[in-house]
Amino acid sequence: MFKSTYEAITKGNPMWNELPVPEASLYSWDSNSTYIHEPPYFKDMTMSPPGPHAVKNAYCLLNFGDSITTDHISPAGSIHRDSPAAKYLLERGVDRKDFNSYGSRRGNDEVMARGTFANIRIVNKFLGGEVGPKTIHVPTGEKLSVFDAATKYKSEGHDTIILAGAEYGSGSSRDWAAKGPMLLGVKAVISKSFERIHRSNLVGMGIIPLCFKAGEDADSLGLTGHERYTINLPTDVSEIRPGQDVTITTDNDKSFTCILRFDTEVELAYYNHGGILPYVIRNMAAAQN
């Protein structure tokens, strides 16, 4: 049985052999698929590193306290019937009974971005104790889903940041806990402390991790999250050092100093390239040349 099966294993079977196969050497993305979607990580990428990106007058997308875990951040579990991800699937003809889970649709960045910060137990200070995956769009005061607020900020041309307390990103390591915020347009996370792996994952997706100085946090500095934040990083990557002090200013004349949590020169290189994925692509291309 073993010999008869494996003698013909490369010949497939009638059902397999009848599958249509495109002639091209690269995978042809199916625009109608709700399970697999071409990710945007390399969209408009050039072979030259973009260098440090300015974060000026950014709005706060979410204002958290302590112990926000990767389970709070990452899309996981079933897709709630009233969520942005559900709306996306319904618009594409998917019945509610076929929603499946975020885990099964992790190959579709459109679904996963909509599921980022969609945990029903998440607590955002903007909502005054209300629990759930909502936030406030600061310019209008509208209460929106996190995805809709992030989309609105992006359409208006605004960067966003996240304020957090201690142990941001604690719990098990999840790649989408860093991919999702990047897709939402988050440029920096300012917290009291980070879980080690999640901090590194944020750097890998081009998000700047910053820590308040010891004894300080958003509350002690009088930050409500309704301010606009400018992160005064040098524009020349050669002037940035792991662990250096960085001044952050707000539109209501507050100024405070944070610690830049690029912890190694390698992480700084990732940031200079816009993240680990473009860093790898550029280095592979350079090696081939």
PDB file of C-alpha atoms in Angstrom:
ATOM      1  CA  MET A   1       0.000   0.000   0.000  1.00  0.00           C
ATOM      2  CA  PHE A   2       2.831   2.348   0.859  1.00  0.00           C
ATOM      3  CA  LYS A   3       4.646   1.656  -2.435  1.00  0.00           C
ATOM      4  CA  SER A   4       1.521   1.901  -4.568  1.00  0.00           C
ATOM      5  CA  THR A   5       0.555   5.204  -2.948  1.00  0.00           C
ATOM      6  CA  TYR A   6       3.936   6.893  -3.067  1.00  0.00           C
ATOM      7  CA  GLU A   7       5.007   5.625  -6.498  1.00  0.00           C
ATOM      8  CA  ALA A   8       2.368   7.910  -8.008  1.00  0.00           C
ATOM      9  CA  ILE A   9       2.323  10.702  -5.454  1.00  0.00           C
ATOM     10  CA  THR A  10       3.706  13.315  -7.848  1.00  0.00           C
ATOM     11  CA  LYS A  11       1.037  12.455 -10.423  1.00  0.00           C
ATOM     12  CA  GLY A  12      -1.776  13.564  -8.129  1.00  0.00           C
ATOM     13  CA  ASN A  13      -5.307  12.236  -8.517  1.00  0.00           C
ATOM     14  CA  PRO A  14      -8.124  13.012 -10.981  1.00  0.00           C
ATOM     15  CA  MET A  15      -9.707  15.690  -8.763  1.00  0.00           C
ATOM     16  CA  TRP A  16      -6.348  17.378  -8.141  1.00  0.00           C
ATOM     17  CA  ASN A  17      -5.281  17.134 -11.771  1.00  0.00           C
ATOM     18  CA  GLU A  18      -8.505  18.758 -12.991  1.00  0.00           C
ATOM     19  CA  LEU A  19      -7.985  21.905 -10.914  1.00  0.00           C
ATOM     20  CA  PRO A  20      -7.423  24.936 -13.187  1.00  0.00           C
ATOM     21  CA  VAL A  21      -3.840  26.195 -13.003  1.00  0.00           C
ATOM     22  CA  PRO A  22      -2.768  29.609 -14.350  1.00  0.00           C
ATOM     23  CA  GLU A  23       0.204  29.730 -16.703  1.00  0.00           C
ATOM     24  CA  ALA A  24       2.057  32.462 -14.803  1.00  0.00           C
ATOM     25  CA  SER A  25       4.907  31.547 -12.467  1.00  0.00           C
ATOM     26  CA  LEU A  26       3.522  33.723  -9.628  1.00  0.00           C
ATOM     27  CA  TYR A  27       0.380  33.157  -7.581  1.00  0.00           C
ATOM     28  CA  SER A  28      -2.628  34.945  -9.038  1.00  0.00           C
ATOM     29  CA  TRP A  29      -4.504  36.690  -6.224  1.00  0.00           C
ATOM     30  CA  ASP A  30      -8.248  36.088  -6.198  1.00  0.00           C
ATOM     31  CA  SER A  31      -9.878  39.463  -5.566  1.00  0.00           C
ATOM     32  CA  ASN A  32     -13.108  37.733  -4.527  1.00  0.00           C
ATOM     33  CA  SER A  33     -11.537  35.565  -1.829  1.00  0.00           C
ATOM     34  CA  THR A  34     -12.452  36.417   1.758  1.00  0.00           C
ATOM     35  CA  TYR A  35      -9.814  34.017   3.113  1.00  0.00           C
ATOM     36  CA  ILE A  36      -6.672  35.050   1.226  1.00  0.00           C
ATOM     37  CA  HIS A  37      -5.895  38.620   0.226  1.00  0.00           C
ATOM     38  CA  GLU A  38      -2.746  40.241  -1.127  1.00  0.00           C
ATOM     39  CA  PRO A  39      -1.234  42.017   1.903  1.00  0.00           C
ATOM     40  CA  PRO A  40      -0.189  45.667   1.596  1.00  0.00           C
ATOM     41  CA  TYR A  41       3.173  45.387   3.362  1.00  0.00           C
ATOM     42  CA  PHE A  42       5.196  46.029   0.189  1.00  0.00           C
ATOM     43  CA  LYS A  43       2.826  48.463  -1.496  1.00  0.00           C
ATOM     44  CA  ASP A  44       4.737  51.392  -3.060  1.00  0.00           C
ATOM     45  CA  MET A  45       7.990  50.061  -1.559  1.00  0.00           C
ATOM     46  CA  THR A  46      11.175  51.373  -3.147  1.00  0.00           C
ATOM     47  CA  MET A  47      14.627  49.829  -2.877  1.00  0.00           C
ATOM     48  CA  SER A  48      15.857  52.795  -0.800  1.00  0.00           C
ATOM     49  CA  PRO A  49      15.021  52.858   2.938  1.00  0.00           C
ATOM     50  CA  PRO A  50      12.533  55.621   3.757  1.00  0.00           C
ATOM     51  CA  GLY A  51      14.409  56.591   6.932  1.00  0.00           C
ATOM     52  CA  PRO A  52      12.826  58.024  10.098  1.00  0.00           C
ATOM     53  CA  HIS A  53       9.204  59.024   9.637  1.00  0.00           C
ATOM     54  CA  ALA A  54       7.949  62.185  11.251  1.00  0.00           C
ATOM     55  CA  VAL A  55       5.081  61.866  13.720  1.00  0.00           C
ATOM     56  CA  LYS A  56       3.520  65.311  13.883  1.00  0.00           C
ATOM     57  CA  ASN A  57       0.214  66.346  15.411  1.00  0.00           C
ATOM     58  CA  ALA A  58      -0.913  62.730  15.731  1.00  0.00           C
ATOM     59  CA  TYR A  59      -4.205  61.910  17.409  1.00  0.00           C
ATOM     60  CA  CYS A  60      -4.556  59.316  20.158  1.00  0.00           C
ATOM     61  CA  LEU A  61      -6.517  56.346  18.791  1.00  0.00           C
ATOM     62  CA  LEU A  62      -6.790  54.539  22.138  1.00  0.00           C
ATOM     63  CA  ASN A  63      -5.972  55.483  25.724  1.00  0.00           C
ATOM     64  CA  PHE A  64      -5.316  52.424  27.885  1.00  0.00           C
ATOM     65  CA  GLY A  65      -4.452  51.620  31.466  1.00  0.00           C
ATOM     66  CA  ASP A  66      -2.252  48.733  32.622  1.00  0.00           C
ATOM     67  CA  SER A  67      -2.051  45.137  31.383  1.00  0.00           C
ATOM     68  CA  ILE A  68      -3.404  45.393  27.866  1.00  0.00           C
ATOM     69  CA  THR A  69      -2.618  41.934  26.530  1.00  0.00           C
ATOM     70  CA  THR A  70      -2.057  40.603  23.034  1.00  0.00           C
ATOM     71  CA  ASP A  71      -5.453  38.910  23.422  1.00  0.00           C
ATOM     72  CA  HIS A  72      -7.003  42.374  23.726  1.00  0.00           C
ATOM     73  CA  ILE A  73      -5.121  43.614  20.667  1.00  0.00           C
ATOM     74  CA  SER A  74      -5.024  40.683  18.272  1.00  0.00           C
ATOM     75  CA  PRO A  75      -8.017  39.437  16.238  1.00  0.00           C
ATOM     76  CA  ALA A  76      -9.058  36.141  17.821  1.00  0.00           C
ATOM     77  CA  GLY A  77     -12.099  33.940  18.256  1.00  0.00           C
ATOM     78  CA  SER A  78     -15.438  34.281  16.528  1.00  0.00           C
ATOM     79  CA  ILE A  79     -16.389  37.251  14.370  1.00  0.00           C
ATOM     80  CA  HIS A  80     -19.082  39.259  16.159  1.00  0.00           C
ATOM     81  CA  ARG A  81     -22.200  39.783  14.072  1.00  0.00           C
ATOM     82  CA  ASP A  82     -22.129  43.597  14.502  1.00  0.00           C
ATOM     83  CA  SER A  83     -18.383  44.079  13.993  1.00  0.00           C
ATOM     84  CA  PRO A  84     -16.615  45.841  11.085  1.00  0.00           C
ATOM     85  CA  ALA A  85     -15.285  42.425  10.009  1.00  0.00           C
ATOM     86  CA  ALA A  86     -18.849  41.074   9.850  1.00  0.00           C
ATOM     87  CA  LYS A  87     -19.924  44.051   7.749  1.00  0.00           C
ATOM     88  CA  TYR A  88     -16.999  43.416   5.384  1.00  0.00           C
ATOM     89  CA  LEU A  89     -17.978  39.758   4.952  1.00  0.00           C
ATOM     90  CA  LEU A  90     -21.690  40.492   4.527  1.00  0.00           C
ATOM     91  CA  GLU A  91     -20.895  43.041   1.818  1.00  0.00           C
ATOM     92  CA  ARG A  92     -19.073  40.250  -0.036  1.00  0.00           C
ATOM     93  CA  GLY A  93     -21.946  37.817   0.135  1.00  0.00           C
ATOM     94  CA  VAL A  94     -20.753  35.681   3.064  1.00  0.00           C
ATOM     95  CA  ASP A  95     -23.628  34.336   5.178  1.00  0.00           C
ATOM     96  CA  ARG A  96     -23.413  34.775   8.936  1.00  0.00           C
ATOM     97  CA  LYS A  97     -23.237  31.005   9.378  1.00  0.00           C
ATOM     98  CA  ASP A  98     -20.063  31.028   7.259  1.00  0.00           C
ATOM     99  CA  PHE A  99     -18.225  33.827   9.083  1.00  0.00           C
ATOM    100  CA  ASN A 100     -15.908  31.259  10.681  1.00  0.00           C
ATOM    101  CA  SER A 101     -13.214  32.760  12.946  1.00  0.00           C
ATOM    102  CA  TYR A 102     -10.451  35.337  12.766  1.00  0.00           C
ATOM    103  CA  GLY A 103      -7.936  32.513  13.020  1.00  0.00           C
ATOM    104  CA  SER A 104      -9.325  30.857   9.893  1.00  0.00           C
ATOM    105  CA  ARG A 105      -9.229  34.160   8.006  1.00  0.00           C
ATOM    106  CA  ARG A 106      -5.784  35.307   9.141  1.00  0.00           C
ATOM    107  CA  GLY A 107      -4.680  35.225   5.482  1.00  0.00           C
ATOM    108  CA  ASN A 108      -6.952  38.187   4.748  1.00  0.00           C
ATOM    109  CA  ASP A 109      -5.518  41.443   6.087  1.00  0.00           C
ATOM    110  CA  GLU A 110      -8.815  43.271   5.451  1.00  0.00           C
ATOM    111  CA  VAL A 111     -10.610  40.998   7.918  1.00  0.00           C
ATOM    112  CA  MET A 112      -7.769  41.019  10.439  1.00  0.00           C
ATOM    113  CA  ALA A 113      -7.353  44.803  10.448  1.00  0.00           C
ATOM    114  CA  ARG A 114     -11.059  45.094  11.222  1.00  0.00           C
ATOM    115  CA  GLY A 115     -10.624  42.633  14.083  1.00  0.00           C
ATOM    116  CA  THR A 116      -7.707  44.461  15.713  1.00  0.00           C
ATOM    117  CA  PHE A 117      -8.711  45.860  19.132  1.00  0.00           C
ATOM    118  CA  ALA A 118     -12.132  44.236  18.605  1.00  0.00           C
ATOM    119  CA  ASN A 119     -12.029  42.337  21.903  1.00  0.00           C
ATOM    120  CA  ILE A 120     -15.339  42.768  23.722  1.00  0.00           C
ATOM    121  CA  ARG A 121     -13.535  43.055  27.095  1.00  0.00           C
ATOM    122  CA  ILE A 122     -11.163  45.858  26.154  1.00  0.00           C
ATOM    123  CA  VAL A 123     -11.270  48.989  28.339  1.00  0.00           C
ATOM    124  CA  ASN A 124     -10.473  52.343  26.742  1.00  0.00           C
ATOM    125  CA  LYS A 125     -10.254  55.424  28.997  1.00  0.00           C
ATOM    126  CA  PHE A 126     -11.988  57.507  26.343  1.00  0.00           C
ATOM    127  CA  LEU A 127     -15.227  55.663  27.108  1.00  0.00           C
ATOM    128  CA  GLY A 128     -15.337  56.415  30.841  1.00  0.00           C
ATOM    129  CA  GLY A 129     -15.553  52.827  32.069  1.00  0.00           C
ATOM    130  CA  GLU A 130     -17.609  51.390  29.211  1.00  0.00           C
ATOM    131  CA  VAL A 131     -16.179  48.056  28.087  1.00  0.00           C
ATOM    132  CA  GLY A 132     -15.962  47.125  24.415  1.00  0.00           C
ATOM    133  CA  PRO A 133     -14.182  47.693  21.101  1.00  0.00           C
ATOM    134  CA  LYS A 134     -15.088  51.347  20.640  1.00  0.00           C
ATOM    135  CA  THR A 135     -13.179  54.618  20.803  1.00  0.00           C
ATOM    136  CA  ILE A 136     -13.723  58.342  20.345  1.00  0.00           C
ATOM    137  CA  HIS A 137     -12.806  60.160  17.152  1.00  0.00           C
ATOM    138  CA  VAL A 138     -11.293  63.156  18.901  1.00  0.00           C
ATOM    139  CA  PRO A 139     -11.973  65.920  16.320  1.00  0.00           C
ATOM    140  CA  THR A 140     -15.724  65.176  16.166  1.00  0.00           C
ATOM    141  CA  GLY A 141     -16.361  63.418  19.477  1.00  0.00           C
ATOM    142  CA  GLU A 142     -18.045  60.531  17.635  1.00  0.00           C
ATOM    143  CA  LYS A 143     -18.032  57.108  19.281  1.00  0.00           C
ATOM    144  CA  LEU A 144     -16.916  54.642  16.613  1.00  0.00           C
ATOM    145  CA  SER A 145     -15.504  51.163  16.299  1.00  0.00           C
ATOM    146  CA  VAL A 146     -11.711  51.242  16.542  1.00  0.00           C
ATOM    147  CA  PHE A 147     -11.396  50.286  12.877  1.00  0.00           C
ATOM    148  CA  ASP A 148     -13.829  52.981  11.714  1.00  0.00           C
ATOM    149  CA  ALA A 149     -12.079  55.635  13.806  1.00  0.00           C
ATOM    150  CA  ALA A 150      -8.672  54.593  12.466  1.00  0.00           C
ATOM    151  CA  THR A 151     -10.010  54.658   8.894  1.00  0.00           C
ATOM    152  CA  LYS A 152     -11.451  58.129   9.465  1.00  0.00           C
ATOM    153  CA  TYR A 153      -8.132  59.423  10.787  1.00  0.00           C
ATOM    154  CA  LYS A 154      -6.286  57.961   7.789  1.00  0.00           C
ATOM    155  CA  SER A 155      -8.772  59.454   5.318  1.00  0.00           C
ATOM    156  CA  GLU A 156      -8.193  62.836   6.973  1.00  0.00           C
ATOM    157  CA  GLY A 157      -4.421  62.433   6.649  1.00  0.00           C
ATOM    158  CA  HIS A 158      -3.736  62.114  10.383  1.00  0.00           C
ATOM    159  CA  ASP A 159      -1.263  59.796  12.101  1.00  0.00           C
ATOM    160  CA  THR A 160      -2.312  58.090  15.332  1.00  0.00           C
ATOM    161  CA  ILE A 161      -0.595  56.918  18.502  1.00  0.00           C
ATOM    162  CA  ILE A 162      -1.635  54.780  21.470  1.00  0.00           C
ATOM    163  CA  LEU A 163      -1.250  55.710  25.141  1.00  0.00           C
ATOM    164  CA  ALA A 164      -0.901  52.831  27.601  1.00  0.00           C
ATOM    165  CA  GLY A 165       0.088  51.923  31.144  1.00  0.00           C
ATOM    166  CA  ALA A 166       2.362  49.126  32.362  1.00  0.00           C
ATOM    167  CA  GLU A 167       2.924  45.758  30.687  1.00  0.00           C
ATOM    168  CA  TYR A 168       1.517  46.700  27.307  1.00  0.00           C
ATOM    169  CA  GLY A 169       1.398  43.621  25.072  1.00  0.00           C
ATOM    170  CA  SER A 170       1.649  41.084  27.880  1.00  0.00           C
ATOM    171  CA  GLY A 171       0.536  37.489  27.377  1.00  0.00           C
ATOM    172  CA  SER A 172       1.348  35.109  24.575  1.00  0.00           C
ATOM    173  CA  SER A 173       3.176  36.463  21.549  1.00  0.00           C
ATOM    174  CA  ARG A 174       0.879  37.141  18.595  1.00  0.00           C
ATOM    175  CA  ASP A 175       2.138  38.514  15.292  1.00  0.00           C
ATOM    176  CA  TRP A 176      -1.193  40.188  14.471  1.00  0.00           C
ATOM    177  CA  ALA A 177      -0.972  42.210  17.695  1.00  0.00           C
ATOM    178  CA  ALA A 178       1.708  44.222  15.847  1.00  0.00           C
ATOM    179  CA  LYS A 179       0.515  43.794  12.247  1.00  0.00           C
ATOM    180  CA  GLY A 180      -2.997  44.990  13.067  1.00  0.00           C
ATOM    181  CA  PRO A 181      -2.045  48.336  14.642  1.00  0.00           C
ATOM    182  CA  MET A 182       0.327  49.027  11.746  1.00  0.00           C
ATOM    183  CA  LEU A 183      -2.501  48.445   9.257  1.00  0.00           C
ATOM    184  CA  LEU A 184      -4.698  50.786  11.306  1.00  0.00           C
ATOM    185  CA  GLY A 185      -2.103  53.543  10.893  1.00  0.00           C
ATOM    186  CA  VAL A 186      -0.654  53.564  14.416  1.00  0.00           C
ATOM    187  CA  LYS A 187       2.810  55.154  14.328  1.00  0.00           C
ATOM    188  CA  ALA A 188       3.848  54.905  18.000  1.00  0.00           C
ATOM    189  CA  VAL A 189       2.887  53.393  21.340  1.00  0.00           C
ATOM    190  CA  ILE A 190       3.731  55.351  24.497  1.00  0.00           C
ATOM    191  CA  SER A 191       3.503  53.206  27.638  1.00  0.00           C
ATOM    192  CA  LYS A 192       4.963  52.734  31.101  1.00  0.00           C
ATOM    193  CA  SER A 193       6.479  49.378  30.040  1.00  0.00           C
ATOM    194  CA  PHE A 194       6.232  46.713  27.336  1.00  0.00           C
ATOM    195  CA  GLU A 195       6.229  42.950  27.239  1.00  0.00           C
ATOM    196  CA  ARG A 196       9.600  42.086  25.708  1.00  0.00           C
ATOM    197  CA  ILE A 197       8.539  40.193  22.577  1.00  0.00           C
ATOM    198  CA  HIS A 198       5.621  42.468  21.735  1.00  0.00           C
ATOM    199  CA  ARG A 199       7.856  45.536  21.919  1.00  0.00           C
ATOM    200  CA  SER A 200      10.211  43.862  19.443  1.00  0.00           C
ATOM    201  CA  ASN A 201       7.281  42.934  17.200  1.00  0.00           C
ATOM    202  CA  LEU A 202       6.102  46.551  17.152  1.00  0.00           C
ATOM    203  CA  VAL A 203       9.546  47.643  15.957  1.00  0.00           C
ATOM    204  CA  GLY A 204       9.389  44.909  13.317  1.00  0.00           C
ATOM    205  CA  MET A 205       6.248  46.521  11.905  1.00  0.00           C
ATOM    206  CA  GLY A 206       7.719  50.028  11.932  1.00  0.00           C
ATOM    207  CA  ILE A 207       5.885  51.243  15.056  1.00  0.00           C
ATOM    208  CA  ILE A 208       7.887  53.365  17.510  1.00  0.00           C
ATOM    209  CA  PRO A 209       7.821  52.063  21.126  1.00  0.00           C
ATOM    210  CA  LEU A 210       8.358  54.749  23.770  1.00  0.00           C
ATOM    211  CA  CYS A 211       8.355  54.502  27.563  1.00  0.00           C
ATOM    212  CA  PHE A 212       7.430  57.206  30.031  1.00  0.00           C
ATOM    213  CA  LYS A 213      10.183  58.132  32.450  1.00  0.00           C
ATOM    214  CA  ALA A 214      10.184  56.295  35.790  1.00  0.00           C
ATOM    215  CA  GLY A 215       7.405  57.533  38.045  1.00  0.00           C
ATOM    216  CA  GLU A 216       5.496  59.137  35.188  1.00  0.00           C
ATOM    217  CA  ASP A 217       2.506  58.075  33.120  1.00  0.00           C
ATOM    218  CA  ALA A 218      -0.274  59.700  31.115  1.00  0.00           C
ATOM    219  CA  ASP A 219      -2.302  60.523  34.222  1.00  0.00           C
ATOM    220  CA  SER A 220       0.574  62.077  36.193  1.00  0.00           C
ATOM    221  CA  LEU A 221       1.462  64.208  33.158  1.00  0.00           C
ATOM    222  CA  GLY A 222      -2.142  65.347  32.771  1.00  0.00           C
ATOM    223  CA  LEU A 223      -2.597  63.700  29.377  1.00  0.00           C
ATOM    224  CA  THR A 224      -6.192  62.888  28.521  1.00  0.00           C
ATOM    225  CA  GLY A 225      -5.598  61.550  25.016  1.00  0.00           C
ATOM    226  CA  HIS A 226      -7.506  64.438  23.466  1.00  0.00           C
ATOM    227  CA  GLU A 227      -4.233  66.198  22.683  1.00  0.00           C
ATOM    228  CA  ARG A 228      -2.283  66.005  19.424  1.00  0.00           C
ATOM    229  CA  TYR A 229       1.203  64.553  19.792  1.00  0.00           C
ATOM    230  CA  THR A 230       4.458  65.374  18.027  1.00  0.00           C
ATOM    231  CA  ILE A 231       7.384  62.976  18.552  1.00  0.00           C
ATOM    232  CA  ASN A 232      10.604  64.895  18.026  1.00  0.00           C
ATOM    233  CA  LEU A 233      12.867  62.220  16.567  1.00  0.00           C
ATOM    234  CA  PRO A 234      15.922  63.271  14.541  1.00  0.00           C
ATOM    235  CA  THR A 235      15.318  63.181  10.787  1.00  0.00           C
ATOM    236  CA  ASP A 236      18.753  61.609  10.216  1.00  0.00           C
ATOM    237  CA  VAL A 237      18.891  57.965  11.331  1.00  0.00           C
ATOM    238  CA  SER A 238      22.588  58.370  12.228  1.00  0.00           C
ATOM    239  CA  GLU A 239      21.515  60.737  15.028  1.00  0.00           C
ATOM    240  CA  ILE A 240      19.171  58.182  16.625  1.00  0.00           C
ATOM    241  CA  ARG A 241      20.505  55.875  19.324  1.00  0.00           C
ATOM    242  CA  PRO A 242      18.852  52.939  21.114  1.00  0.00           C
ATOM    243  CA  GLY A 243      17.459  54.048  24.453  1.00  0.00           C
ATOM    244  CA  GLN A 244      17.910  57.767  23.914  1.00  0.00           C
ATOM    245  CA  ASP A 245      15.628  60.398  25.380  1.00  0.00           C
ATOM    246  CA  VAL A 246      12.973  61.794  23.042  1.00  0.00           C
ATOM    247  CA  THR A 247      10.896  64.912  23.641  1.00  0.00           C
ATOM    248  CA  ILE A 248       7.172  64.727  22.937  1.00  0.00           C
ATOM    249  CA  THR A 249       5.104  67.880  22.661  1.00  0.00           C
ATOM    250  CA  THR A 250       1.349  68.390  22.439  1.00  0.00           C
ATOM    251  CA  ASP A 251      -0.856  71.030  20.878  1.00  0.00           C
ATOM    252  CA  ASN A 252      -1.844  72.306  24.348  1.00  0.00           C
ATOM    253  CA  ASP A 253       1.758  73.196  25.213  1.00  0.00           C
ATOM    254  CA  LYS A 254       2.649  70.127  27.260  1.00  0.00           C
ATOM    255  CA  SER A 255       6.132  68.704  26.884  1.00  0.00           C
ATOM    256  CA  PHE A 256       7.581  65.522  28.358  1.00  0.00           C
ATOM    257  CA  THR A 257      10.480  63.184  27.796  1.00  0.00           C
ATOM    258  CA  CYS A 258      10.238  59.495  26.940  1.00  0.00           C
ATOM    259  CA  ILE A 259      12.787  56.726  26.437  1.00  0.00           C
ATOM    260  CA  LEU A 260      13.067  55.458  22.881  1.00  0.00           C
ATOM    261  CA  ARG A 261      12.724  51.665  23.073  1.00  0.00           C
ATOM    262  CA  PHE A 262      14.738  50.673  20.067  1.00  0.00           C
ATOM    263  CA  ASP A 263      16.922  48.432  22.193  1.00  0.00           C
ATOM    264  CA  THR A 264      19.535  47.395  19.602  1.00  0.00           C
ATOM    265  CA  GLU A 265      21.178  48.755  16.468  1.00  0.00           C
ATOM    266  CA  VAL A 266      19.432  45.988  14.501  1.00  0.00           C
ATOM    267  CA  GLU A 267      16.022  47.240  15.650  1.00  0.00           C
ATOM    268  CA  LEU A 268      17.029  50.734  14.620  1.00  0.00           C
ATOM    269  CA  ALA A 269      17.892  49.353  11.171  1.00  0.00           C
ATOM    270  CA  TYR A 270      14.421  47.756  10.969  1.00  0.00           C
ATOM    271  CA  TYR A 271      12.844  51.106  11.790  1.00  0.00           C
ATOM    272  CA  ASN A 272      14.974  52.897   9.189  1.00  0.00           C
ATOM    273  CA  HIS A 273      13.640  50.478   6.558  1.00  0.00           C
ATOM    274  CA  GLY A 274      10.020  50.839   7.676  1.00  0.00           C
ATOM    275  CA  GLY A 275       9.949  47.437   9.370  1.00  0.00           C
ATOM    276  CA  ILE A 276      11.529  44.013   9.247  1.00  0.00           C
ATOM    277  CA  LEU A 277       9.747  42.863   6.066  1.00  0.00           C
ATOM    278  CA  PRO A 278      11.087  45.599   3.748  1.00  0.00           C
ATOM    279  CA  TYR A 279      14.444  45.301   5.530  1.00  0.00           C
ATOM    280  CA  VAL A 280      14.668  41.626   4.565  1.00  0.00           C
ATOM    281  CA  ILE A 281      13.511  42.220   0.975  1.00  0.00           C
ATOM    282  CA  ARG A 282      16.059  44.997   0.402  1.00  0.00           C
ATOM    283  CA  ASN A 283      18.880  42.935   1.876  1.00  0.00           C
ATOM    284  CA  MET A 284      17.942  39.882  -0.200  1.00  0.00           C
ATOM    285  CA  ALA A 285      17.900  42.019  -3.333  1.00  0.00           C
ATOM    286  CA  ALA A 286      21.278  43.534  -2.440  1.00  0.00           C
ATOM    287  CA  ALA A 287      22.755  40.071  -1.872  1.00  0.00           C
ATOM    288  CA  GLN A 288      21.519  38.873  -5.282  1.00  0.00           C
ATOM    289  CA  ASN A 289      23.075  41.895  -6.974  1.00  0.00           C
TER     290      ASN A 289
END
